[in-house]
Amino acid sequence: MRAFIYTGGSICPEGITDHPRGEDITIAADSGYKNAEKLGVKIDFAVGDFDSFEQSNIGKDVEIITVPAEKDFTDTQLAVDVALSKEARDIVIIGGLSGRLDHTLSNLGILEKLYAMGVHAILADGNNRVRYINATSELIPRSHYRYFSLLAADDKVKGVTIEGGKYPLKNAKLTRTNQFAVSNEIEKNCALISVKKGGIFIIESRDPV
């Protein structure tokens, strides 16, 4: 099952190409309900303390899960827990990249955690799309995102190879304090990214419009 989670923060609606369909479940993390409205998405569940969004603005058909304002987890983390409780194995988080930096970094950590659980997950806000991989390969198709970058999530990442990129790499080493695999471009239809040891974030991006 696939779940879509809508978080707060800025999004570029015309740049978002990941949309729910069929049996996908939709979850709003607090003020992320407003981003779902911008995209014309009907929400199934809304979770949060609703300190930044009036609960009365939520549709009557939405199941509301209210939590205390003083809590140990972010609203996005709680929304992910809801998705996992519904047995989602594929999670798309819309938003969560263009607002507060602390929330953005926390959301990147969510991608890493979900990967370790065997759940495929991405973060997207219309100008950026992020995924995490560790010691594996990932095919990135050409899209409206002009650039792609690889950022080391571990202190050392080994055996990094890029095929199909404007700037290829062969068995390279990335380190968390020397992030040089930035602003690459897909040459043809796709790029293949491989990592032998360690975790990286693959970030597709475009210049803001």
Coordinates of C-alpha atoms in Angstrom, one line a residue, residues 1-75:
M1 CA 0.0 0.0 0.0
R2 CA 1.2 3.5 -0.7
A3 CA 0.6 6.5 1.5
F4 CA 0.9 10.2 0.8
I5 CA 1.7 12.6 3.7
Y6 CA 1.2 16.3 3.3
T7 CA 3.3 18.5 5.6
G8 CA 3.6 22.2 6.3
G9 CA 6.1 24.6 4.6
S10 CA 6.3 26.0 1.1
I11 CA 5.5 23.9 -1.9
C12 CA 5.5 24.6 -5.6
P13 CA 2.2 23.0 -6.7
E14 CA 2.9 23.1 -10.4
G15 CA 6.2 21.2 -9.9
I16 CA 4.7 18.3 -7.9
T17 CA 4.3 15.2 -10.1
D18 CA 3.7 12.6 -7.4
H19 CA -0.1 12.3 -6.8
P20 CA -2.3 9.7 -5.0
R21 CA -4.5 7.4 -7.0
G22 CA -6.8 4.4 -6.5
E23 CA -6.4 2.9 -3.0
D24 CA -3.6 5.2 -1.8
I25 CA -4.2 6.7 1.6
T26 CA -3.7 10.4 2.3
I27 CA -2.6 11.9 5.6
A28 CA -2.2 15.5 6.6
A29 CA 0.4 16.5 9.2
D30 CA -1.1 19.5 10.9
S31 CA -1.0 22.5 8.6
G32 CA 0.0 20.2 5.8
Y33 CA -3.8 20.0 5.3
K34 CA -3.5 23.4 3.5
N35 CA -1.0 22.1 1.1
A36 CA -3.2 19.1 0.3
E37 CA -6.0 21.6 -0.4
K38 CA -3.8 23.5 -2.8
L39 CA -3.2 20.3 -4.7
G40 CA -6.9 19.3 -4.7
V41 CA -6.2 16.2 -2.6
K42 CA -8.9 14.7 -0.4
I43 CA -7.4 13.8 3.0
D44 CA -8.3 10.5 4.8
F45 CA -6.4 11.2 8.1
A46 CA -5.2 14.4 9.8
V47 CA -2.7 14.2 12.7
G48 CA -1.1 16.8 14.9
D49 CA -1.5 19.2 17.8
F50 CA -3.1 21.7 15.4
D51 CA -1.2 24.6 16.9
S52 CA -0.6 26.1 13.5
F53 CA -3.9 25.2 11.8
E54 CA -7.5 25.3 13.2
Q55 CA -8.9 21.9 13.5
S56 CA -12.3 23.3 12.6
N57 CA -11.1 23.9 9.0
I58 CA -10.7 20.2 8.4
G59 CA -13.4 18.4 6.4
K60 CA -16.0 16.3 8.2
D61 CA -15.1 13.1 6.5
V62 CA -11.5 13.2 7.7
E63 CA -10.4 11.1 10.7
I64 CA -8.7 13.4 13.1
I65 CA -5.9 12.2 15.4
T66 CA -5.1 14.9 17.9
V67 CA -1.9 14.8 20.0
P68 CA -0.6 17.1 22.8
A69 CA 1.4 20.2 21.8
E70 CA 4.2 19.1 24.1
K71 CA 5.3 15.8 22.5
D72 CA 8.4 13.9 21.7
F73 CA 7.8 13.6 17.9
T74 CA 7.2 16.0 15.0
D75 CA 3.8 16.0 13.3

